[in-house]
XYZ file of C-alpha atoms in Angstrom:
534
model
C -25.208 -3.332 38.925
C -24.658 -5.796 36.497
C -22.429 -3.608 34.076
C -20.583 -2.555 37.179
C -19.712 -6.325 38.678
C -18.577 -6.669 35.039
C -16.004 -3.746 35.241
C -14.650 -4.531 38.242
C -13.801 -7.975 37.319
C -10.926 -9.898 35.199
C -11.981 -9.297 31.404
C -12.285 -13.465 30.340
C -10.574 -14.481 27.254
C -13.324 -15.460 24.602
C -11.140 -18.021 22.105
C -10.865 -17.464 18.675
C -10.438 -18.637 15.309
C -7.125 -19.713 14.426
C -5.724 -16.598 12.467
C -3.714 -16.627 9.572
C -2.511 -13.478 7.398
C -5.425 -12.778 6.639
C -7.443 -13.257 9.881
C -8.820 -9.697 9.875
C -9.838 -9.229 6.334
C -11.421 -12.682 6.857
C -13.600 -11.695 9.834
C -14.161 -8.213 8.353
C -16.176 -10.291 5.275
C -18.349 -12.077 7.595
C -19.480 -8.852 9.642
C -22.979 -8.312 7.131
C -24.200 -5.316 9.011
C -23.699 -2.037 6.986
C -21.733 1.357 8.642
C -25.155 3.451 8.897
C -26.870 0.709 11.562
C -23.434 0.948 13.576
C -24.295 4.185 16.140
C -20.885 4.754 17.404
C -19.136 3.992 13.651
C -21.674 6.150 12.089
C -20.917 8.958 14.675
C -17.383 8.540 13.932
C -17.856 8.911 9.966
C -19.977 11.757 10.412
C -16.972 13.021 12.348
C -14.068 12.547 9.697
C -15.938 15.238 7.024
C -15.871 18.348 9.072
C -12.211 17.120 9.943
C -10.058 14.973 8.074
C -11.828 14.453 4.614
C -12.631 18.199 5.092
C -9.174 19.111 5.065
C -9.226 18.785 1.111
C -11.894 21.228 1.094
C -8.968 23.991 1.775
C -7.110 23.447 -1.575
C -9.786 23.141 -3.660
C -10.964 26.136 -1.859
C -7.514 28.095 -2.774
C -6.602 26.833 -6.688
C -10.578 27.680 -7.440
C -10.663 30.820 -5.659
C -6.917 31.655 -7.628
C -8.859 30.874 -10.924
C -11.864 32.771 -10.802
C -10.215 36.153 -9.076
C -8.285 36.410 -11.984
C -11.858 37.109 -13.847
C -12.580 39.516 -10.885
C -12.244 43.198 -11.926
C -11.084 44.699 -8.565
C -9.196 41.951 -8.183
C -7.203 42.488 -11.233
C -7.299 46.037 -10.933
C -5.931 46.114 -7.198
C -2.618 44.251 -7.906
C -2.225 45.661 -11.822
C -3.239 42.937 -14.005
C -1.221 40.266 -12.881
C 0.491 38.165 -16.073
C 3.010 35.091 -17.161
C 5.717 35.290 -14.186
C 3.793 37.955 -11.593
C 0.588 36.041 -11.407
C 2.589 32.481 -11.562
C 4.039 33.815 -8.224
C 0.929 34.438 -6.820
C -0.211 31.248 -7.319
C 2.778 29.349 -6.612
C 3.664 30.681 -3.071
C 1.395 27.765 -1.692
C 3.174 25.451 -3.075
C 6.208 26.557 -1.973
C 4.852 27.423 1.496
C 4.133 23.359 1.500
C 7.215 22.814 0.293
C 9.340 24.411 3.109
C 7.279 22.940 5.978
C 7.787 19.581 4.455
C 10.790 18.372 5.874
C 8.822 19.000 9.607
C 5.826 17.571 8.949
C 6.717 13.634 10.035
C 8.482 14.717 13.395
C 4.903 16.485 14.152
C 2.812 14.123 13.203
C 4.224 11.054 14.896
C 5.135 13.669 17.580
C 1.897 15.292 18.261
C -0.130 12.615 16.695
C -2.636 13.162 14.471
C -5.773 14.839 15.837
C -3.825 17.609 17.295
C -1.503 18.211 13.922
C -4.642 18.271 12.277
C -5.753 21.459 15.089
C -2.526 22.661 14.788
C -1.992 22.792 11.447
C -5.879 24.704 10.879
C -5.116 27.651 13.123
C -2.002 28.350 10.748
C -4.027 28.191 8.044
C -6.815 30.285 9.710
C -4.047 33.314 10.386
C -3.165 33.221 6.770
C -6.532 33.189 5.146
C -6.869 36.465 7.501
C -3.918 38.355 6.142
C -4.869 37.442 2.571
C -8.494 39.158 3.153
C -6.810 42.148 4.768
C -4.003 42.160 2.375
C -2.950 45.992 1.108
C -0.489 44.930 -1.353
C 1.102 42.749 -3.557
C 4.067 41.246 -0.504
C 0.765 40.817 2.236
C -0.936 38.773 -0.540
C 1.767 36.465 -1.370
C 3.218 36.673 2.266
C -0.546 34.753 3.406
C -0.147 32.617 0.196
C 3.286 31.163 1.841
C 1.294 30.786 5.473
C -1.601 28.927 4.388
C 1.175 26.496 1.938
C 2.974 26.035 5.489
C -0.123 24.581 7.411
C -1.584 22.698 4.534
C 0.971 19.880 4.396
C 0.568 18.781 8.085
C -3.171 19.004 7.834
C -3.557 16.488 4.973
C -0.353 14.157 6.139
C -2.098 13.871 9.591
C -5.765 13.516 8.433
C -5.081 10.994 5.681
C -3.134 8.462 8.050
C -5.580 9.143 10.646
C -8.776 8.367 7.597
C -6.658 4.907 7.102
C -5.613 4.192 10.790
C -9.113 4.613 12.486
C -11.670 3.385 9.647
C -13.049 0.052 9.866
C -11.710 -2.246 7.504
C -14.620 -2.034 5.317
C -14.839 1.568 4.399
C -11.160 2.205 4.307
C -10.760 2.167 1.148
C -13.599 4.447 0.283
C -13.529 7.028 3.262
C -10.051 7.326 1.818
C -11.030 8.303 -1.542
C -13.958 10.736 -0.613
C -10.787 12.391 1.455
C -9.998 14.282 -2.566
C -13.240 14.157 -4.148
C -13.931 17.053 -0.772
C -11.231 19.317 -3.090
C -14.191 20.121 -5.032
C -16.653 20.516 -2.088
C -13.900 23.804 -1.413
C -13.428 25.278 -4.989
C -17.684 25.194 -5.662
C -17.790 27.245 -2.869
C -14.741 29.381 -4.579
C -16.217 29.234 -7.710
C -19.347 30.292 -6.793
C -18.138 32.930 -4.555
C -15.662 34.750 -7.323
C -18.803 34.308 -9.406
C -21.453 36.119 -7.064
C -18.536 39.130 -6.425
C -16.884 39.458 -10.098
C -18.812 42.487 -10.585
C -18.790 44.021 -7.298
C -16.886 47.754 -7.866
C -15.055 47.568 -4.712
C -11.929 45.487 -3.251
C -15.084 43.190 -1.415
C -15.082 41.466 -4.591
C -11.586 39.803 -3.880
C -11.757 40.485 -0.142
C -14.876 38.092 0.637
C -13.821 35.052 -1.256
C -10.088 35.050 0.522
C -12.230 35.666 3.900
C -14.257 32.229 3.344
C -10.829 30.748 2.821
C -11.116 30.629 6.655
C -14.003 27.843 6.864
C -12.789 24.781 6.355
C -10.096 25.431 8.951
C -12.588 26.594 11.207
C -14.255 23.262 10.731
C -11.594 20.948 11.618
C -10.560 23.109 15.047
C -13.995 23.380 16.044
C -14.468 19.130 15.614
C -11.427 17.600 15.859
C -11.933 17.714 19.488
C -14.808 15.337 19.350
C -12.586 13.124 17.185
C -10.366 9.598 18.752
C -6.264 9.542 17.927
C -5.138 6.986 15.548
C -5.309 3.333 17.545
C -1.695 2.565 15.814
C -0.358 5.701 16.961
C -1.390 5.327 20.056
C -0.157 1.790 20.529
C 3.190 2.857 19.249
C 3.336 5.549 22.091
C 2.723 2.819 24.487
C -0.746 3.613 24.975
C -2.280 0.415 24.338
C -5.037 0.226 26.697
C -6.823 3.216 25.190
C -6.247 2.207 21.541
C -8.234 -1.180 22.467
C -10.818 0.632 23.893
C -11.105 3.067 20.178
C -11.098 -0.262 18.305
C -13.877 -1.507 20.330
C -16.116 1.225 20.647
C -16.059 2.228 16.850
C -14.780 -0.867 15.303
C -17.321 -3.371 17.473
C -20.038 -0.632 18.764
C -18.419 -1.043 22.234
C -17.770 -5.060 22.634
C -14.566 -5.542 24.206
C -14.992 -9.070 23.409
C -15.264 -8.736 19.695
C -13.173 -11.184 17.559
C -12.265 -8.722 14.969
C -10.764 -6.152 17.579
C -8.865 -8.635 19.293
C -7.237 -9.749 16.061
C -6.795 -6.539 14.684
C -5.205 -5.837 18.287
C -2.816 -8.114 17.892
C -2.267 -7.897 14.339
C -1.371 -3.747 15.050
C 0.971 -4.349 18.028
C 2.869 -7.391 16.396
C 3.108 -5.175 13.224
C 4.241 -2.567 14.905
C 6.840 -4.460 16.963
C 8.318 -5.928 14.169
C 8.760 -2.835 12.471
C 10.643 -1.271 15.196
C 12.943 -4.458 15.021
C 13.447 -4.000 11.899
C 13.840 -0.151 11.227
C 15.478 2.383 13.518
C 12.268 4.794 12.025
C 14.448 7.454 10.338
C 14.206 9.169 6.979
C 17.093 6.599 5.904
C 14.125 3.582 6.048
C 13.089 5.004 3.106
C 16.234 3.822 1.491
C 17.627 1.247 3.484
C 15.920 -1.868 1.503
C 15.094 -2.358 -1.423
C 11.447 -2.777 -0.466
C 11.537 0.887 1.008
C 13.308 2.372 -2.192
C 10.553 0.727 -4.538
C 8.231 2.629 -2.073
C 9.853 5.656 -2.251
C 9.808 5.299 -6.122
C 6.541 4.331 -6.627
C 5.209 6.995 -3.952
C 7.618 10.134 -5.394
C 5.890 8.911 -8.929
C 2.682 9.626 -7.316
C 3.143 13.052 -6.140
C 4.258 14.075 -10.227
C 2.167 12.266 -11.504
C -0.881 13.653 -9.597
C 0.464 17.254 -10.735
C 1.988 16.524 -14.024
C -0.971 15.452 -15.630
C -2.701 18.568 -17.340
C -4.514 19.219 -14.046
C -2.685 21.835 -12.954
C -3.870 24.669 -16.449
C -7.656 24.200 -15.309
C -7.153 24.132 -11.963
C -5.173 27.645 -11.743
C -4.963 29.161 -15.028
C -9.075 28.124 -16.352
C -9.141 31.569 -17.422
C -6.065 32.444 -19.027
C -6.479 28.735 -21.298
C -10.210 30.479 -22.277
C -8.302 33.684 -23.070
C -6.521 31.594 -25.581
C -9.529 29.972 -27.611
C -11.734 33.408 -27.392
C -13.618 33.405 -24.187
C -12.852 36.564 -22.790
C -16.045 37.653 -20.811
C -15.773 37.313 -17.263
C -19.072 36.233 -16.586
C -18.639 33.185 -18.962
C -15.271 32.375 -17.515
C -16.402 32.439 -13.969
C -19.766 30.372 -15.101
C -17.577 27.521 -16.714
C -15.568 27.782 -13.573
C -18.126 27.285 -11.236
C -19.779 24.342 -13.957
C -16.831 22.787 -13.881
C -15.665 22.393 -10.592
C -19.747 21.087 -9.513
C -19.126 18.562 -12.180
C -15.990 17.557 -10.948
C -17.444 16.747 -7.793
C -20.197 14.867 -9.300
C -18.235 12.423 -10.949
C -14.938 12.680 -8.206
C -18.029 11.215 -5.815
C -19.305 8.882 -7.425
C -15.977 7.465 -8.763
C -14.609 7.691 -4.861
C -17.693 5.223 -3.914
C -16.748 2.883 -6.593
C -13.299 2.772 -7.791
C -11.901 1.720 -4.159
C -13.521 -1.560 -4.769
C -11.523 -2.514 -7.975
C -7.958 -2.827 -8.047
C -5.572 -0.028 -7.912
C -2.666 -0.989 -10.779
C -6.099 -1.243 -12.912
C -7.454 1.773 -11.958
C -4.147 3.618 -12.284
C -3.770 2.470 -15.713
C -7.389 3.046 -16.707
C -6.919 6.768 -15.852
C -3.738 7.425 -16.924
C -4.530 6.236 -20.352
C -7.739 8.074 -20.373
C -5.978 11.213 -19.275
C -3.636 11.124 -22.135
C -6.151 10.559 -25.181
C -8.314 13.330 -23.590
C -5.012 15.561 -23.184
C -4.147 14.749 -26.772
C -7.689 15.834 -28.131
C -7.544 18.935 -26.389
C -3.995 20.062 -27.780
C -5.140 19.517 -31.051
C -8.853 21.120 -30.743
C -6.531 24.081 -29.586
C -3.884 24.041 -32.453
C -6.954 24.147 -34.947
C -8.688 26.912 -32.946
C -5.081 28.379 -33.330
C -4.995 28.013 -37.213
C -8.960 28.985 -38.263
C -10.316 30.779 -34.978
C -13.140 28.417 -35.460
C -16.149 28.399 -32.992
C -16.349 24.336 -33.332
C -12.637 24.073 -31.867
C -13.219 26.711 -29.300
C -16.264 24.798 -28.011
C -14.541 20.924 -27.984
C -11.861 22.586 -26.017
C -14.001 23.443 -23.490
C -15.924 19.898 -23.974
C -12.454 18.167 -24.016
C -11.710 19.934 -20.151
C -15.136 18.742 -19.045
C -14.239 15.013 -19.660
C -10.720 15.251 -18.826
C -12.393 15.611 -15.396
C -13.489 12.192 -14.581
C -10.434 10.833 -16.339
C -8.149 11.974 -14.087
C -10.094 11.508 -10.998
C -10.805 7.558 -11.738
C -7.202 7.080 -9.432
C -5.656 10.641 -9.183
C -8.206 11.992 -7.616
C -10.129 8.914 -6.369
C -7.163 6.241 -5.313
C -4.080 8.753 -3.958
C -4.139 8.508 -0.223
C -6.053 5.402 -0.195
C -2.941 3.871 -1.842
C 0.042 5.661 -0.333
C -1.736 4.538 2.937
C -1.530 0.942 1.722
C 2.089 1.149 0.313
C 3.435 2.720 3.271
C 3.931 0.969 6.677
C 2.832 2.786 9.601
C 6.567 3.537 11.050
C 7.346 5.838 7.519
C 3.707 6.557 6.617
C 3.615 10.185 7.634
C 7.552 9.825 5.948
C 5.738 8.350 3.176
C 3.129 10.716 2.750
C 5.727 13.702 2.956
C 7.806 12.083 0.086
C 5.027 12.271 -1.691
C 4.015 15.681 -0.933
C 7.077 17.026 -2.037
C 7.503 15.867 -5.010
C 3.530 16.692 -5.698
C 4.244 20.318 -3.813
C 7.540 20.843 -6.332
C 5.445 19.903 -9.310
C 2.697 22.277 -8.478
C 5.329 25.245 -7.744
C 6.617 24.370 -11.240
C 3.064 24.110 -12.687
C 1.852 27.489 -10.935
C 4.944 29.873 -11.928
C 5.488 28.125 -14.951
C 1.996 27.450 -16.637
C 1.681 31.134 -17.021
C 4.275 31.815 -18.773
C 4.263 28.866 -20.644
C 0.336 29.939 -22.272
C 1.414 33.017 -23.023
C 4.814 32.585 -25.079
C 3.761 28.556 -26.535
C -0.016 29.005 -26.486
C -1.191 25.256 -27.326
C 2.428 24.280 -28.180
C 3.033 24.030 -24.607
C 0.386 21.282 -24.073
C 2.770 19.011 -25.575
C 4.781 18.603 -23.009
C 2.037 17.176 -21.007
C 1.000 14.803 -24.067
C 4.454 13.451 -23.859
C 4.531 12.698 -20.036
C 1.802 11.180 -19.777
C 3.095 8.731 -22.194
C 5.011 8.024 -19.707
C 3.497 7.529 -17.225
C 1.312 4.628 -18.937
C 4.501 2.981 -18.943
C 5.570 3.572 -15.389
C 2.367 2.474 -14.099
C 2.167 -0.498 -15.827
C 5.599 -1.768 -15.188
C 6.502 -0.347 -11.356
C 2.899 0.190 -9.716
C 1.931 -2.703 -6.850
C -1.522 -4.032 -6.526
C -2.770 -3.229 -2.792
C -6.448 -4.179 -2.975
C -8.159 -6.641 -0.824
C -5.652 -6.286 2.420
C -5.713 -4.605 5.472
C -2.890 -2.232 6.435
C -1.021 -4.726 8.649
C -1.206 -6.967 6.104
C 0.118 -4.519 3.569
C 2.861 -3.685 6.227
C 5.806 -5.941 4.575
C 3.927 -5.619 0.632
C 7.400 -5.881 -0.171
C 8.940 -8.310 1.697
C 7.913 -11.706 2.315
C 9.827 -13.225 5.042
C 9.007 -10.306 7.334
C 5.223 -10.811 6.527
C 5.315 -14.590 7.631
C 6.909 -13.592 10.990
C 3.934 -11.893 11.645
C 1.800 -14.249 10.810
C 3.587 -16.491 13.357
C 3.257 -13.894 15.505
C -0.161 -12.981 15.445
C -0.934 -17.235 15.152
C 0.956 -17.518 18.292
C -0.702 -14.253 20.839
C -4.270 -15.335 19.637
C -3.586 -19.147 20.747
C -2.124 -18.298 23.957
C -5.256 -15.683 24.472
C -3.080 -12.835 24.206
C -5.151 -10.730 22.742
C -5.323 -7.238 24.323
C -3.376 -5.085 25.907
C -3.805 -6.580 29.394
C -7.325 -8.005 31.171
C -8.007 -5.303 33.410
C -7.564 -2.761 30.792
C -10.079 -4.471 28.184
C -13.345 -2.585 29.567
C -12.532 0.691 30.210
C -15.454 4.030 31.534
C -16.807 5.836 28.346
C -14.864 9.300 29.986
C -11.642 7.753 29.715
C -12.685 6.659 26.089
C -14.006 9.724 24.575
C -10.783 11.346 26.248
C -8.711 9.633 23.730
């Protein structure tokens, strides 16, 4: 009776602390009590791997499964040993799949929202994993290749803004970089499955790893249901009353009159309204200011860089690179595959559990350094393997791909969403995010159809290339690349521009004084139906 007489009545306002700019990140450091003894925020984390972080699991599923078919013999035999600009086709339709849903993906995602993009998105994927596995020819293969590259884009856009939008403040960061350290959760499985059917006589040896393609999707249909919407998207749909309801229940285990949702309430919804006051939310705020254009720049660099980098030969073309220093048994291909890929994981892990709590320009630099001197050891292990046929060169190439692993993950793998999350304010995130993925989904069309072709006419010659950009890329991250660490998102809203972020600060000083800190008193304790609805 007690609970009820509390429903029915006038939610009080409970005062709070002054807040200042950084009122939220400031309360978030005196909360003591760790995720796991937090029922409803441990539900919801449990929630976000069969859904959004699992949504990674699909391309890690497809570029491993692409690498190890290519040391399947029915495989190979079935489309008539695929080479250089045939089997760069192959790979490449998903990329360019991505690439022509692109321009869509923002007007779904802040359309739809994100939970049911993320459904959406998964069934497209599931219809295309089904015509790969049922494929007859060479046009049906490549044909489900472009499908599943048209639903991947929304899925990832929509799960890593909703990762950012609905974590507490705490685990952000870190839920955000497990989202691509589960790309490796995807291509074990791949590996492992191209490795248990290499030898199989029939077409079941290609036809069962492209059939388990369909899991991950599966996944995130079956649980997104369970799953809340974004609390910013659903304040910026004018559906504030149920986004203070989400904050509560996962961000303060159901206490409506929790100081932290209150602030972050207000923090959100001033955010927000300033944004709209300042942007008219089309794919012009992206170069309107100068704030959005070093964005744009910094986000665009992102998506090469995350492609450019030498990851894209081991991640497609493992086999053809150990063609070139004298692995040639399938067996031993698939089995470095498979070792590979597990110890990718390993260290993508344990780097995504750490790395989120140092700062990003640091981290960037750290692994794009490290990435370079590992690059550069590895083109000239292969030019000597080139020159003598030695044994000793064949085998550091292989070493030299095992530690370019956690080199490139330290912020490629470990900090991407995480920081395009932070860089991009929630009006031209999923905008954001879609810059991004074009530029990333180019590169990797480019690095698909051309990687082939490039091993086979330049041999180690053509690693040189990659030597040389990521030169460059030292020196773009150390001059261009903003330091995001240590903020929340609202906070990180105007990272750019200053007099914008003092207005809401006067803002958010001014609603929290006045006790306006919700989106209206009767709405502030709401029945659990209505919440798990949302």
């Amino acid at each position: 009776m007690a609970t009820q007489e509390k429903r029915e009545g006038p939610r009080p306002i409970v005062p709070i602390i002054p807040a200042t700019d950084d009122t939220v990140s400031r309360l978030v450091a005196q909360d003591y009590t760790p995720w796991y003894k937090k029922p409803n925020l441990r539900l919801l984390y449990l929630l976000f791997f069969p859904t959004c972080i699992g949504v990674e699991m699909t391309s890690g599923f497809d570029s491993s499964m692409m690498n190890g078919l290519q040391a399947v013999d029915s495989w190979d035999l079935f489309f008539h040993s695929p080479r250089s600009a045939l089997l760069g086709l192959m790979s490449a339709m998903y990329s360019l799949g991505a690439l022509v849903a692109l321009p869509f993906v923002p007007l779904v995602t802040d359309g739809l929202g994100r939970r049911k993009t993320i459904i959406a998105s998964s069934l497209v994927m599931i219809a295309g994993a089904v015509i790969q596995t049922t494929a007859h020819n060479f046009v049906q293969f490549i044909l489900a290749r472009f499908i599943l590259g048209i639903g991947i884009p929304f899925a990832i856009v929509a799960a890593s803004s909703l990762i950012g939008e609905l974590s507490h403040p705490k685990e952000r960061a870190i839920l955000g970089s497990l989202f691509n350290s589960c790309y490796f959760i995807g291509a074990i499985v791949a590996a492992g499955a191209t490795l248990g059917t290499f030898k199989m006589p029939n077409n079941w040896g290609w036809r069962i790893p492209s059939l388990l393609q369909v899991i991950p999707s599966a996944l995130q249909v079956m649980f997104c249901y369970f799953l809340p919407e974004s609390p910013r998207w659903l304040i910026s749909k004018g559906r504030g009353e149920e986004a203070y309801g989400i904050l509560a229940k996962y961000h303060a285990e159901g206490d409506h009159e929790s100081e932290l949702v209150k602030a972050e309430y207000v923090q959100i919804e001033k955010t927000l309204e300033l944004e709209k006051e300042t942007s008219r939310v089309g794919w012009m705020d992206l170069f309107r200011t100068s704030g959005m254009r070093k964005r744009l720049i910094v986000g665009s660099a992102v998506g090469l860089f995350t492609q450019w980098s030498g990851n894209g030969l081991t991640s497609y073309y493992l086999a053809r690179i150990l063609d070139n220093v004298g692995v040639t048994d399938n067996r031993t291909k698939n089995l470095v595959n498979l070792a590979s890929t597990l110890w990718s994981f390993v260290n993508a892990t344990a780097l995504a559990l750490t790395v989120s709590r140092f700062k990003r320009r640091t981290c960037y630099l750290i692994c794009s350094i490290s990435c370079l001197l590992v690059f550069a050891a590895w083109t000239a292990a292969s030019a000597r393997y080139s020159i003598d046929q030695g044994q000793a060169a064949s085998k550091a190439v292989i070493a030299f791909i095992f530690l370019y692993s956690p080199a490139y993950n330290v912020a490629y793998n470990a900090l991407t969403y995480t920081f395009l999350v932070e860089i991009f304010p929630f009006h031209v995130r999923a905008k954001g995010i879609t810059i991004f993925q074009i530029f990333s989904r180019a590169a990797g069309f480019f690095n698909t159809f051309i990687n082939p072709i490039g091993i086979k006419n330049a041999g180690w010659k053509y690693y040189l290339m990659y030597v040389i950009f990521l030169a460059f890329e030292v020196v773009f991250i150390y001059f261009l690349f903003p330091e995001t660490s240590g903020r929340t998102l609202e906070e990180l809203a105007f990272l750019y521009e200053e007099d914008e972020a003092k207005k809401v600060k006067e803002r958010v000083e001014h609603d929290i004084k006045e006790g306006h800190t919700g989106p209206s008193t009767k709405h502030a304790i709401r029945d659990e139906d209505s919440l798990d609805k949302a």
